[in-house]
């Protein structure tokens, strides 16, 4: 058990990297996908089931947890790991992104963001300082800087102004985080789809110094083409010896393209959220289980998948429980999707070790049909 936070690069294939992040609560194999446990639960999953899918680390949302049940309450009850019965590493976001998308009556100033809770209308303020306090109360292992993420498309000046605010907030986050051995603070690169602003942000963050570096400001409506154009240069601007975390990504082909371009960690609600809407992701494409054509289909979602849904149930059954609104529908489809995502990450880690990432990517693209299967 290590008392420190460290990142060890084990192999590289082109710009794709394989490594391990060591934390006091366990190791994270990279490239890693983090399931999202927004309100102290990965929806429709028991923690032991999340672990069974192969996930090493979860993401928790500061915005949701500070409003309900409250960070002080979680601290009093022993911290987020104890509270949600997850003993492995947890990364918490800093709240800024969700305040801007979920809260009401937001007011953004140099100090931070004041807002009303979407839960009960109560007034709150998030700033670099309060976000660091909240994430400390939650007890997360990887803490994210408090930043501002502009929606794209946006003009150059707006992106520049927002990025520079986020860099001032990164310094304040670093100062407020203090010295917490075994806990990590990640900076978040901003700069939209403007290469020189991305470079300015990367330099500013390295000046301050962080344990890892996130690529923020993407997956905000720009589309995969622009996202990949930014990922063709942004990861390389960040220190090679620290983890690179792409926030909010994504569909399986987004993830493969991001790992190819040097990303080490990702998180996304897609596999869990789409599981609840009847959308299954498989190596051969998507299965929309609510479609009537599955009503008599005795086959599993994916013959090659070893998850409980594919091992024990037919498409006909999954179609039935989805159409009937049965709770097991969300359980089985979420489990399958998270299992598939983790299998994808494991295959990429193996391919990078074997120096066969290009062959993996070619096979990944060849197997997938664009439409439903
Ligand atoms: C916590 N800070 C922070 N979170 C984010 C979450 C995101 N989630 C997406 N797409 C689903 N893009 C994101 C960007 C950021 C970002 O730039 N900053
Ligand atoms: Zn499956």
PDB file of N, CA and C and ligand atoms in Angstrom, residues 92-98 144-150 188-190 198 214-221 245-249 267-269, ligand 1:
ATOM      1  N   UNK A  92     -13.147  13.357  -7.531  1.00  0.00           N
ATOM      2  CA  UNK A  92     -14.338  14.226  -7.513  1.00  0.00           C
ATOM      3  C   UNK A  92     -14.089  15.417  -8.419  1.00  0.00           C
ATOM      4  N   UNK A  93     -15.135  15.817  -9.159  1.00  0.00           N
ATOM      5  CA  UNK A  93     -14.966  17.024  -9.955  1.00  0.00           C
ATOM      6  C   UNK A  93     -15.149  18.202  -9.001  1.00  0.00           C
ATOM      7  N   UNK A  94     -14.952  19.415  -9.502  1.00  0.00           N
ATOM      8  CA  UNK A  94     -14.894  20.568  -8.577  1.00  0.00           C
ATOM      9  C   UNK A  94     -16.193  21.345  -8.541  1.00  0.00           C
ATOM     10  N   UNK A  95     -17.167  20.950  -9.336  1.00  0.00           N
ATOM     11  CA  UNK A  95     -18.483  21.560  -9.254  1.00  0.00           C
ATOM     12  C   UNK A  95     -18.776  22.638 -10.265  1.00  0.00           C
ATOM     13  N   UNK A  96     -17.769  23.276 -10.797  1.00  0.00           N
ATOM     14  CA  UNK A  96     -17.995  24.421 -11.668  1.00  0.00           C
ATOM     15  C   UNK A  96     -18.803  24.079 -12.905  1.00  0.00           C
ATOM     16  N   UNK A  97     -18.419  23.014 -13.566  1.00  0.00           N
ATOM     17  CA  UNK A  97     -19.088  22.627 -14.809  1.00  0.00           C
ATOM     18  C   UNK A  97     -20.561  22.371 -14.568  1.00  0.00           C
ATOM     19  N   UNK A  98     -20.895  21.708 -13.455  1.00  0.00           N
ATOM     20  CA  UNK A  98     -22.305  21.359 -13.231  1.00  0.00           C
ATOM     21  C   UNK A  98     -23.112  22.531 -12.718  1.00  0.00           C
ATOM     22  N   UNK A 144     -10.177  17.892  -8.275  1.00  0.00           N
ATOM     23  CA  UNK A 144     -10.059  18.707  -9.488  1.00  0.00           C
ATOM     24  C   UNK A 144     -10.073  20.194  -9.140  1.00  0.00           C
ATOM     25  N   UNK A 145      -9.266  20.958  -9.846  1.00  0.00           N
ATOM     26  CA  UNK A 145      -9.279  22.413  -9.689  1.00  0.00           C
ATOM     27  C   UNK A 145     -10.665  22.963 -10.006  1.00  0.00           C
ATOM     28  N   UNK A 146     -10.968  24.117  -9.402  1.00  0.00           N
ATOM     29  CA  UNK A 146     -12.227  24.797  -9.736  1.00  0.00           C
ATOM     30  C   UNK A 146     -11.984  25.632 -10.982  1.00  0.00           C
ATOM     31  N   UNK A 147     -12.765  25.386 -12.011  1.00  0.00           N
ATOM     32  CA  UNK A 147     -12.511  26.071 -13.285  1.00  0.00           C
ATOM     33  C   UNK A 147     -13.831  26.513 -13.914  1.00  0.00           C
ATOM     34  N   UNK A 148     -13.701  27.186 -15.046  1.00  0.00           N
ATOM     35  CA  UNK A 148     -14.885  27.591 -15.830  1.00  0.00           C
ATOM     36  C   UNK A 148     -14.751  27.008 -17.213  1.00  0.00           C
ATOM     37  N   UNK A 149     -15.803  26.354 -17.693  1.00  0.00           N
ATOM     38  CA  UNK A 149     -15.736  25.691 -18.985  1.00  0.00           C
ATOM     39  C   UNK A 149     -16.716  26.363 -19.952  1.00  0.00           C
ATOM     40  N   UNK A 150     -16.197  27.110 -20.936  1.00  0.00           N
ATOM     41  CA  UNK A 150     -17.106  27.772 -21.883  1.00  0.00           C
ATOM     42  C   UNK A 150     -17.699  26.778 -22.873  1.00  0.00           C
ATOM     43  N   UNK A 188      -6.692  21.766 -14.785  1.00  0.00           N
ATOM     44  CA  UNK A 188      -7.565  21.536 -15.957  1.00  0.00           C
ATOM     45  C   UNK A 188      -7.207  22.522 -17.058  1.00  0.00           C
ATOM     46  N   UNK A 189      -6.706  22.004 -18.168  1.00  0.00           N
ATOM     47  CA  UNK A 189      -6.359  22.849 -19.315  1.00  0.00           C
ATOM     48  C   UNK A 189      -7.636  23.338 -19.987  1.00  0.00           C
ATOM     49  N   UNK A 190      -7.676  24.650 -20.283  1.00  0.00           N
ATOM     50  CA  UNK A 190      -8.774  25.198 -21.046  1.00  0.00           C
ATOM     51  C   UNK A 190      -8.207  25.807 -22.330  1.00  0.00           C
ATOM     52  N   UNK A 198      -4.634  27.031 -25.797  1.00  0.00           N
ATOM     53  CA  UNK A 198      -4.357  25.743 -25.133  1.00  0.00           C
ATOM     54  C   UNK A 198      -2.901  25.712 -24.638  1.00  0.00           C
ATOM     55  N   UNK A 214      -5.891  17.645 -16.497  1.00  0.00           N
ATOM     56  CA  UNK A 214      -7.095  17.305 -17.263  1.00  0.00           C
ATOM     57  C   UNK A 214      -7.160  18.194 -18.497  1.00  0.00           C
ATOM     58  N   UNK A 215      -7.766  17.657 -19.534  1.00  0.00           N
ATOM     59  CA  UNK A 215      -8.087  18.431 -20.731  1.00  0.00           C
ATOM     60  C   UNK A 215      -9.568  18.750 -20.628  1.00  0.00           C
ATOM     61  N   UNK A 216      -9.843  20.006 -20.242  1.00  0.00           N
ATOM     62  CA  UNK A 216     -11.228  20.433 -20.093  1.00  0.00           C
ATOM     63  C   UNK A 216     -11.695  21.148 -21.356  1.00  0.00           C
ATOM     64  N   UNK A 217     -12.933  21.631 -21.281  1.00  0.00           N
ATOM     65  CA  UNK A 217     -13.429  22.463 -22.367  1.00  0.00           C
ATOM     66  C   UNK A 217     -13.782  21.716 -23.639  1.00  0.00           C
ATOM     67  N   UNK A 218     -13.812  20.387 -23.553  1.00  0.00           N
ATOM     68  CA  UNK A 218     -14.212  19.606 -24.739  1.00  0.00           C
ATOM     69  C   UNK A 218     -15.454  18.782 -24.407  1.00  0.00           C
ATOM     70  N   UNK A 219     -15.974  18.087 -25.420  1.00  0.00           N
ATOM     71  CA  UNK A 219     -17.237  17.341 -25.259  1.00  0.00           C
ATOM     72  C   UNK A 219     -18.319  18.287 -24.765  1.00  0.00           C
ATOM     73  N   UNK A 220     -18.297  19.484 -25.333  1.00  0.00           N
ATOM     74  CA  UNK A 220     -19.314  20.495 -24.982  1.00  0.00           C
ATOM     75  C   UNK A 220     -20.076  20.926 -26.237  1.00  0.00           C
ATOM     76  N   UNK A 221     -20.217  19.997 -27.155  1.00  0.00           N
ATOM     77  CA  UNK A 221     -21.026  20.279 -28.348  1.00  0.00           C
ATOM     78  C   UNK A 221     -20.211  20.560 -29.596  1.00  0.00           C
ATOM     79  N   UNK A 245      -6.133  13.553 -18.259  1.00  0.00           N
ATOM     80  CA  UNK A 245      -7.527  13.133 -18.035  1.00  0.00           C
ATOM     81  C   UNK A 245      -8.424  13.974 -18.934  1.00  0.00           C
ATOM     82  N   UNK A 246      -9.107  13.311 -19.866  1.00  0.00           N
ATOM     83  CA  UNK A 246     -10.040  13.993 -20.773  1.00  0.00           C
ATOM     84  C   UNK A 246     -11.431  13.916 -20.159  1.00  0.00           C
ATOM     85  N   UNK A 247     -12.017  15.065 -19.848  1.00  0.00           N
ATOM     86  CA  UNK A 247     -13.242  15.111 -19.057  1.00  0.00           C
ATOM     87  C   UNK A 247     -14.493  14.952 -19.934  1.00  0.00           C
ATOM     88  N   UNK A 248     -15.372  14.020 -19.488  1.00  0.00           N
ATOM     89  CA  UNK A 248     -16.689  13.920 -20.103  1.00  0.00           C
ATOM     90  C   UNK A 248     -16.750  13.116 -21.392  1.00  0.00           C
ATOM     91  N   UNK A 249     -15.772  12.270 -21.641  1.00  0.00           N
ATOM     92  CA  UNK A 249     -15.747  11.517 -22.901  1.00  0.00           C
ATOM     93  C   UNK A 249     -15.756  10.019 -22.607  1.00  0.00           C
ATOM     94  N   UNK A 267     -13.949   9.981 -18.225  1.00  0.00           N
ATOM     95  CA  UNK A 267     -15.179   9.670 -17.489  1.00  0.00           C
ATOM     96  C   UNK A 267     -16.349  10.046 -18.382  1.00  0.00           C
ATOM     97  N   UNK A 268     -17.459   9.378 -18.247  1.00  0.00           N
ATOM     98  CA  UNK A 268     -18.650   9.746 -19.019  1.00  0.00           C
ATOM     99  C   UNK A 268     -19.885   9.074 -18.414  1.00  0.00           C
ATOM    100  N   UNK A 269     -21.014   9.791 -18.443  1.00  0.00           N
ATOM    101  CA  UNK A 269     -22.266   9.196 -17.959  1.00  0.00           C
ATOM    102  C   UNK A 269     -22.884   8.285 -19.016  1.00  0.00           C
TER     103      UNK A 269
HETATM  104  C1  LIG B   1     -14.832  20.143 -13.152  1.00  0.00           C
HETATM  105  N1  LIG B   1     -14.384  20.907 -14.288  1.00  0.00           N
HETATM  106  C2  LIG B   1     -14.705  20.583 -15.540  1.00  0.00           C
HETATM  107  N2  LIG B   1     -15.557  19.565 -15.780  1.00  0.00           N
HETATM  108  C3  LIG B   1     -15.878  19.276 -17.089  1.00  0.00           C
HETATM  109  C4  LIG B   1     -16.803  18.253 -17.343  1.00  0.00           C
HETATM  110  C5  LIG B   1     -17.156  17.976 -18.663  1.00  0.00           C
HETATM  111  N3  LIG B   1     -18.062  17.091 -19.180  1.00  0.00           N
HETATM  112  C6  LIG B   1     -18.032  17.282 -20.506  1.00  0.00           C
HETATM  113  N4  LIG B   1     -18.808  16.635 -21.391  1.00  0.00           N
HETATM  114  C7  LIG B   1     -19.818  15.703 -20.935  1.00  0.00           C
HETATM  115  N5  LIG B   1     -17.125  18.235 -20.876  1.00  0.00           N
HETATM  116  C8  LIG B   1     -16.565  18.697 -19.729  1.00  0.00           C
HETATM  117  C9  LIG B   1     -15.630  19.709 -19.484  1.00  0.00           C
HETATM  118  C10 LIG B   1     -15.304  19.999 -18.156  1.00  0.00           C
HETATM  119  C11 LIG B   1     -14.391  21.068 -17.838  1.00  0.00           C
HETATM  120  O1  LIG B   1     -13.854  21.771 -18.727  1.00  0.00           O
HETATM  121  N6  LIG B   1     -14.127  21.324 -16.526  1.00  0.00           N
END
